[in-house]
CSV table of C-alpha atoms and ligand atoms in Angstrom, one decimal:
chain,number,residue,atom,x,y,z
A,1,UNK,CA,112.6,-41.9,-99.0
A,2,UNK,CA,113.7,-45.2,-98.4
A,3,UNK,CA,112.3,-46.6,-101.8
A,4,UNK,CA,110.7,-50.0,-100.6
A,5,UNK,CA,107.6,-51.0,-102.6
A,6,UNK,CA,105.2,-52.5,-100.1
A,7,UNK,CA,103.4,-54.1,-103.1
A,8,UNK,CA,106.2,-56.3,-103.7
A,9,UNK,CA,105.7,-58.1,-100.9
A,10,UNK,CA,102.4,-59.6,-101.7
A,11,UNK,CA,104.2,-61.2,-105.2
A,12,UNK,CA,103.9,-64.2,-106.6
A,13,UNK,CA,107.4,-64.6,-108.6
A,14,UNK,CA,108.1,-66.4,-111.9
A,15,UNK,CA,111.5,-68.0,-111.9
A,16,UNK,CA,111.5,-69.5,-114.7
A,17,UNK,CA,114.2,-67.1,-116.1
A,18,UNK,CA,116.6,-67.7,-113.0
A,19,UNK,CA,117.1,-71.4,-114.0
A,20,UNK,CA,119.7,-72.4,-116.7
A,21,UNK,CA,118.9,-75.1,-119.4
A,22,UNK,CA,119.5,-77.8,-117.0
A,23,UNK,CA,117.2,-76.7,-114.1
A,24,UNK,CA,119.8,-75.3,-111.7
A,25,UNK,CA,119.4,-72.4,-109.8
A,26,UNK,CA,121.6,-69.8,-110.6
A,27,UNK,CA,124.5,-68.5,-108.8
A,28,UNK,CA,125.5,-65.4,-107.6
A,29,UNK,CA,128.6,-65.3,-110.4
A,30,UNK,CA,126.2,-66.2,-113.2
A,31,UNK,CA,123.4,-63.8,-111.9
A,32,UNK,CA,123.4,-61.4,-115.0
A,33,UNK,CA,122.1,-57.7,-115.1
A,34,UNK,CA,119.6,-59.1,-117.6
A,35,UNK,CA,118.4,-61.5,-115.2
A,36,UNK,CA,118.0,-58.8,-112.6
A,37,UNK,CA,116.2,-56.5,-115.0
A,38,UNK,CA,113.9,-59.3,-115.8
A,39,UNK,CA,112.9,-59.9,-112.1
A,40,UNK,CA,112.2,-56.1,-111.6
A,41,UNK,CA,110.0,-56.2,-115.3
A,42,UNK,CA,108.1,-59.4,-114.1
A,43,UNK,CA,107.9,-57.3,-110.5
A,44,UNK,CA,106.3,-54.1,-112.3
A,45,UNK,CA,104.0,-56.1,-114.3
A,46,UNK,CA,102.8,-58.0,-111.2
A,47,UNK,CA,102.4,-54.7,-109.5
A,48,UNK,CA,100.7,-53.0,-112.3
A,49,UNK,CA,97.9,-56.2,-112.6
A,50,UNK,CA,97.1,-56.0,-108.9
A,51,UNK,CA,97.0,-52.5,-108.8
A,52,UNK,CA,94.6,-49.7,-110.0
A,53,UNK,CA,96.0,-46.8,-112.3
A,54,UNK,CA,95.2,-43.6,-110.7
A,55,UNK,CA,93.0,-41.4,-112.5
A,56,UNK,CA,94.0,-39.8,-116.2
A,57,UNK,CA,94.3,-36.2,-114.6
A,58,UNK,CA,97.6,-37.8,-112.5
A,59,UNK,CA,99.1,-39.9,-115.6
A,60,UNK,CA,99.2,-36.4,-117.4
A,61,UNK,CA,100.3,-34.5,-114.7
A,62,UNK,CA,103.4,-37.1,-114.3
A,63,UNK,CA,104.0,-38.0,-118.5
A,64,UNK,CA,104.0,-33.5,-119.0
A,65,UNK,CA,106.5,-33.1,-115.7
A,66,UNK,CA,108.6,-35.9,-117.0
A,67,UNK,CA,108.1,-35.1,-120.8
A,68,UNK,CA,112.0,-35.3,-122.6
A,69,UNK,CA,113.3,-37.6,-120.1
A,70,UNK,CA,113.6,-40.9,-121.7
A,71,UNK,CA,116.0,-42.8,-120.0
A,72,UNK,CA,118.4,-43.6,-117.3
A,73,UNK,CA,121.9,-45.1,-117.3
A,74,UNK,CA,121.1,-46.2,-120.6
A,75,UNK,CA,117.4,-48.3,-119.0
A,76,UNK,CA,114.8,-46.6,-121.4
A,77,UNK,CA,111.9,-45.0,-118.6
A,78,UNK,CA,108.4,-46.2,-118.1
A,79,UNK,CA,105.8,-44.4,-115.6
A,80,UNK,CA,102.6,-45.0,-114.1
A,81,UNK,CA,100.9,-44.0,-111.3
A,82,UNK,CA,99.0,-45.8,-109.0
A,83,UNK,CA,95.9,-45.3,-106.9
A,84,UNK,CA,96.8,-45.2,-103.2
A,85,UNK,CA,96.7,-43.4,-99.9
A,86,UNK,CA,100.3,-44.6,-99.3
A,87,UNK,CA,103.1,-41.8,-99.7
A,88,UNK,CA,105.2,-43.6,-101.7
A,89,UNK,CA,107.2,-43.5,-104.9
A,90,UNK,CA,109.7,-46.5,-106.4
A,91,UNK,CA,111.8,-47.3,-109.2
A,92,UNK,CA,113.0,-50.4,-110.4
A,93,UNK,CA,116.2,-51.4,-112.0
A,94,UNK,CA,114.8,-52.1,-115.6
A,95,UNK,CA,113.6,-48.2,-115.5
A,96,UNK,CA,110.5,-48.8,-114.6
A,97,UNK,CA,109.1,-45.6,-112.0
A,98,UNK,CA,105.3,-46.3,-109.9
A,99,UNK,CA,104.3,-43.2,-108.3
A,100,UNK,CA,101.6,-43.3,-106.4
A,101,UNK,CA,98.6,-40.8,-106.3
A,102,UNK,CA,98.6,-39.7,-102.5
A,103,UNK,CA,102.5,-38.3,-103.1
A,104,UNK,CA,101.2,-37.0,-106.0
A,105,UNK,CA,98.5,-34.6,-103.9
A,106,UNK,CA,101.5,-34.1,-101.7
A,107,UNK,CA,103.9,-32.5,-103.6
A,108,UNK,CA,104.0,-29.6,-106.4
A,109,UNK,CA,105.5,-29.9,-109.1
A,110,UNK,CA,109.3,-29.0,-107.9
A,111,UNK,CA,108.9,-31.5,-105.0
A,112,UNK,CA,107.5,-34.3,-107.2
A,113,UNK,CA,110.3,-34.0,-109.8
A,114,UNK,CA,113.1,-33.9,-107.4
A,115,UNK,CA,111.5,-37.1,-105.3
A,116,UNK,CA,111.5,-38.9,-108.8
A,117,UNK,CA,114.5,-37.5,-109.5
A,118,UNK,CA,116.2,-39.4,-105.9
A,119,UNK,CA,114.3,-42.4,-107.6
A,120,UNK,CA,116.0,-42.6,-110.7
A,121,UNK,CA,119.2,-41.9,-108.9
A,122,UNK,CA,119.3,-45.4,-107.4
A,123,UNK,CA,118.3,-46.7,-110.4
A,124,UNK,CA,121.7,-44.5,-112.3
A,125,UNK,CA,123.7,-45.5,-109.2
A,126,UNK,CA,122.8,-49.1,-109.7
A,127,UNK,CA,121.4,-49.2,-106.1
A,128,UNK,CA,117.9,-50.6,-107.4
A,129,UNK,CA,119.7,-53.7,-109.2
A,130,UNK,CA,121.8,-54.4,-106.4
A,131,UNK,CA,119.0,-54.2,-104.0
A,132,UNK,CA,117.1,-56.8,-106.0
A,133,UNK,CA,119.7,-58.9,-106.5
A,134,UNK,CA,120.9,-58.9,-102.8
A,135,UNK,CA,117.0,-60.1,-102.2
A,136,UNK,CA,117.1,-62.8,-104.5
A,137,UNK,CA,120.9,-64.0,-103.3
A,138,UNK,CA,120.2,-63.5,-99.4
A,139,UNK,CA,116.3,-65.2,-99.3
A,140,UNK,CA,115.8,-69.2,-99.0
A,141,UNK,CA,114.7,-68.8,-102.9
A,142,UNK,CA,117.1,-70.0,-104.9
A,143,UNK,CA,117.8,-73.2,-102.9
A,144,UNK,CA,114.6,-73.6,-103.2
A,145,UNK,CA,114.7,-72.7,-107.4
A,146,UNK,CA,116.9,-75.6,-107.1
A,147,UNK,CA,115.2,-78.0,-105.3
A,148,UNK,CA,111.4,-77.4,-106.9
A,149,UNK,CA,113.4,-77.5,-110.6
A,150,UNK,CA,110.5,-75.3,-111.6
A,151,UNK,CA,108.6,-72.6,-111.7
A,152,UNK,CA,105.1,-73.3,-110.9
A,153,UNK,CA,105.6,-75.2,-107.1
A,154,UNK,CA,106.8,-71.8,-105.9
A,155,UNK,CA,104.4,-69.5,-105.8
A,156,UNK,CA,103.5,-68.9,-102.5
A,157,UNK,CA,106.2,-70.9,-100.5
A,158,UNK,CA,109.7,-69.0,-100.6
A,159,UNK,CA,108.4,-66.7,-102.9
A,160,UNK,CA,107.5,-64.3,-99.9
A,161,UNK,CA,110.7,-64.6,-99.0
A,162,UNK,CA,112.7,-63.0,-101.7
A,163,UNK,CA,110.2,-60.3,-102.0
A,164,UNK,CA,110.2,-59.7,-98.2
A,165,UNK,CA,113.7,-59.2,-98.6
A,166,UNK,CA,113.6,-56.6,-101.2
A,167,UNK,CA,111.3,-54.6,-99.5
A,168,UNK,CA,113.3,-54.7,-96.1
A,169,UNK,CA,116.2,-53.8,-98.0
A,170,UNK,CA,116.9,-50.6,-97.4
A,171,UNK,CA,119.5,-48.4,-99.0
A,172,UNK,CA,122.2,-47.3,-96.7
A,173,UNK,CA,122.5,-43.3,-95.7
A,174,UNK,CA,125.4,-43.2,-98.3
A,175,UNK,CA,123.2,-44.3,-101.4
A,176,UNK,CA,120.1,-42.2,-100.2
A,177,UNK,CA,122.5,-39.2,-99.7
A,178,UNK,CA,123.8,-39.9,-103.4
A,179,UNK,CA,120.4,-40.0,-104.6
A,180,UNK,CA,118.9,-37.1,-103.1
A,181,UNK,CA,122.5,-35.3,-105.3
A,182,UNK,CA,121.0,-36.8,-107.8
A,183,UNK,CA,117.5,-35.6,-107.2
A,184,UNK,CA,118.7,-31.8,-106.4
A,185,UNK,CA,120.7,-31.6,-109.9
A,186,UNK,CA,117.8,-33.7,-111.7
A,187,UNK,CA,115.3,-31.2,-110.8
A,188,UNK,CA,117.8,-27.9,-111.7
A,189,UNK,CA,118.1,-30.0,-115.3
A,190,UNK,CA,114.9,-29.9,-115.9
A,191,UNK,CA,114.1,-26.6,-115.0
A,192,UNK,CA,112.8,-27.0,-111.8
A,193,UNK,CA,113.4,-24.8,-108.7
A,194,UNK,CA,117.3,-25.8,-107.3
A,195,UNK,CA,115.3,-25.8,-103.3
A,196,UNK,CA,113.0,-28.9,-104.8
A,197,UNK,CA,114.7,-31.7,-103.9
A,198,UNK,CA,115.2,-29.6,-99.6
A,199,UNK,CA,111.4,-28.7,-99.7
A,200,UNK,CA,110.8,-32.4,-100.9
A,201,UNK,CA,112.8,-34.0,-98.2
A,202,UNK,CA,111.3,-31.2,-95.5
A,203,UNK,CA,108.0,-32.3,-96.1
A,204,UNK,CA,108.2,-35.6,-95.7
A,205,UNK,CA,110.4,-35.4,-92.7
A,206,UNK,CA,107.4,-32.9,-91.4
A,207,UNK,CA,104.5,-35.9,-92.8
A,208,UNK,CA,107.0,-38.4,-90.4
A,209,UNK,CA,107.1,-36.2,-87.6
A,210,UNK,CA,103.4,-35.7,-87.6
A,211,UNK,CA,102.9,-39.0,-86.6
A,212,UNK,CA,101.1,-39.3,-90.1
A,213,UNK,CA,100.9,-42.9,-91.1
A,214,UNK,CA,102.6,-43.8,-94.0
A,215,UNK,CA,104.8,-46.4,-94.9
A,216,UNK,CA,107.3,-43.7,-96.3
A,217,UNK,CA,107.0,-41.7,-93.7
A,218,UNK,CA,107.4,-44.4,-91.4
A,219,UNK,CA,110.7,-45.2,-93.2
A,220,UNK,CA,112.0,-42.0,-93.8
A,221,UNK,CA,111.4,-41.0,-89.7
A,222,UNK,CA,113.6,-44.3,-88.7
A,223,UNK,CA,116.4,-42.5,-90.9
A,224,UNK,CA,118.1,-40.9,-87.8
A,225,UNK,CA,119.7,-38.0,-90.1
A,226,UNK,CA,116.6,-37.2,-92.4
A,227,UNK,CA,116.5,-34.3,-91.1
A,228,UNK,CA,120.2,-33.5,-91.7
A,229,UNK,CA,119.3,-34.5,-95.7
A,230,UNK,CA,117.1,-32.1,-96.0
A,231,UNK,CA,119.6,-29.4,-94.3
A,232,UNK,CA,122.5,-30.5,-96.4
A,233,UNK,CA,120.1,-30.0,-99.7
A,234,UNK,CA,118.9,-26.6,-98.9
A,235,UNK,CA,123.0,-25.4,-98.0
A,236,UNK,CA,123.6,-26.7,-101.2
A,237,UNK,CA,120.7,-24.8,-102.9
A,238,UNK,CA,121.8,-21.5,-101.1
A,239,UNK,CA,125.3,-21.8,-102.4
A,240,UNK,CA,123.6,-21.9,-106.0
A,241,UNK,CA,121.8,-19.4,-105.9
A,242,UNK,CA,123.4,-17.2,-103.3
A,243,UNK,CA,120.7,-16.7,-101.1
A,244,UNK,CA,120.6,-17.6,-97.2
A,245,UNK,CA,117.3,-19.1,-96.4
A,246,UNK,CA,118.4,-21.1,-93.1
A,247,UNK,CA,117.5,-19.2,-90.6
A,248,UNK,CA,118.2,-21.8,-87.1
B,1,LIG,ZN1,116.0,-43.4,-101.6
């Protein structure tokens, strides 16, 4: 898992929040957390109006697995999931978590936790804001905040830009190897199987390897060590519970 939302590429950003009172872009200093959350909210809501709610069998499936967990890092959690073929699962920095319907088929209900569970670890480890922020700071957008003085002129223009740049960002091997700790203790806390978040990462690896189209499986394959993540999950399931169930 890579966590890139596709969907965000195709968004039309309001900015109106990112100028000050006198219609300068903001800086990097004065780029609040609140300001970041508010780009990811206006982000989900985009999403969520473009995209079709999968059916109500999935929304109960996800609100009964995730039922008791209210929030992370203090960001109170929303979910939803989406109608698509894609493999794909993302959450955003305001604590906002899109899951979409084909991972849904995918995974049981140990797999599914533990890949929400790496979710909301970059949104705890603050990887999600950062991301989002290093799209907005690194895109042509704010110069061009600054040089439109408005909000409605960009739509369309540099826009693309700042959301192309959040979905290339990826998370480095450090932050996805944090998150999938995350994930593994996430789904033991909720009383979930401790070999979720391996059998998670082993079947996407196996969807990548398949040559199964997907843009998260197409993301997770160019991860050289994917593999390795999946190995380092299931050693540290076998020390919990004892067991030996590596058997090459
Ligand atoms: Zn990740």
């Amino acid at each position: 898992m890579t966590c890139s939302c596709q969907v965000l590429s195709q968004m039309n950003w309001d900015y109106g929040h990112l100028l000050n009172a006198g219609g300068k872009a903001v800086t990097a200093a004065a780029l609040t957390d609140a300001q970041i959350s508010e780009l990811c909210r206006q982000s989900v809501a985009y999403a969520d109006a473009k995209t079709p709610l999968a059916p109500a069998k999935y929304q109960q499936r996800l609100a009964k697995l995730m039922y008791g967990v209210k929030e992370v890092d203090g960001k109170p959690l929303n979910f939803k999931v989406y109608q698509s073929d894609e493999v794909n699962a993302c959450a955003y920095g305001d604590g906002s978590v899109r899951v979409n319907s084909a991972l849904m088929d995918l995974m049981d209900d140990d797999e599914l936790i533990a890949v929400i569970g790496h979710e909301l670890g970059h949104v705890a480890n603050k990887d999600s804001m950062r991301a989002m922020k290093r799209a907005y700071l690194s895109s042509a957008a704010r110069e061009a905040v600054y040089a439109a003085g408005g909000v409605g002129q960009l739509a369309g223009t540099v826009l693309g830009d700042i959301s192309e740049a959040y979905v290339n960002a990826q998370f480095s091997q450090k932050q996805e190897s944090n998150a999938d700790e995350y994930g593994f203790q996430f789904a033991i806390d909720n009383g979930h199987d401790p070999y979720s978040m391996c059998r998670s990462l082993e079947k996407l690896n196996k969807l990548s390897s398949g040559g199964q189209s997907s843009a998260l499986a197409k993301m997770f394959s160019s991860h050289p060590d994917s593999a390795k993540r999946a190995l380092k999950m299931r050693q540290k399931a076998d020390k919990l519970t004892g067991k030996n169930t590596i058997t090459n």
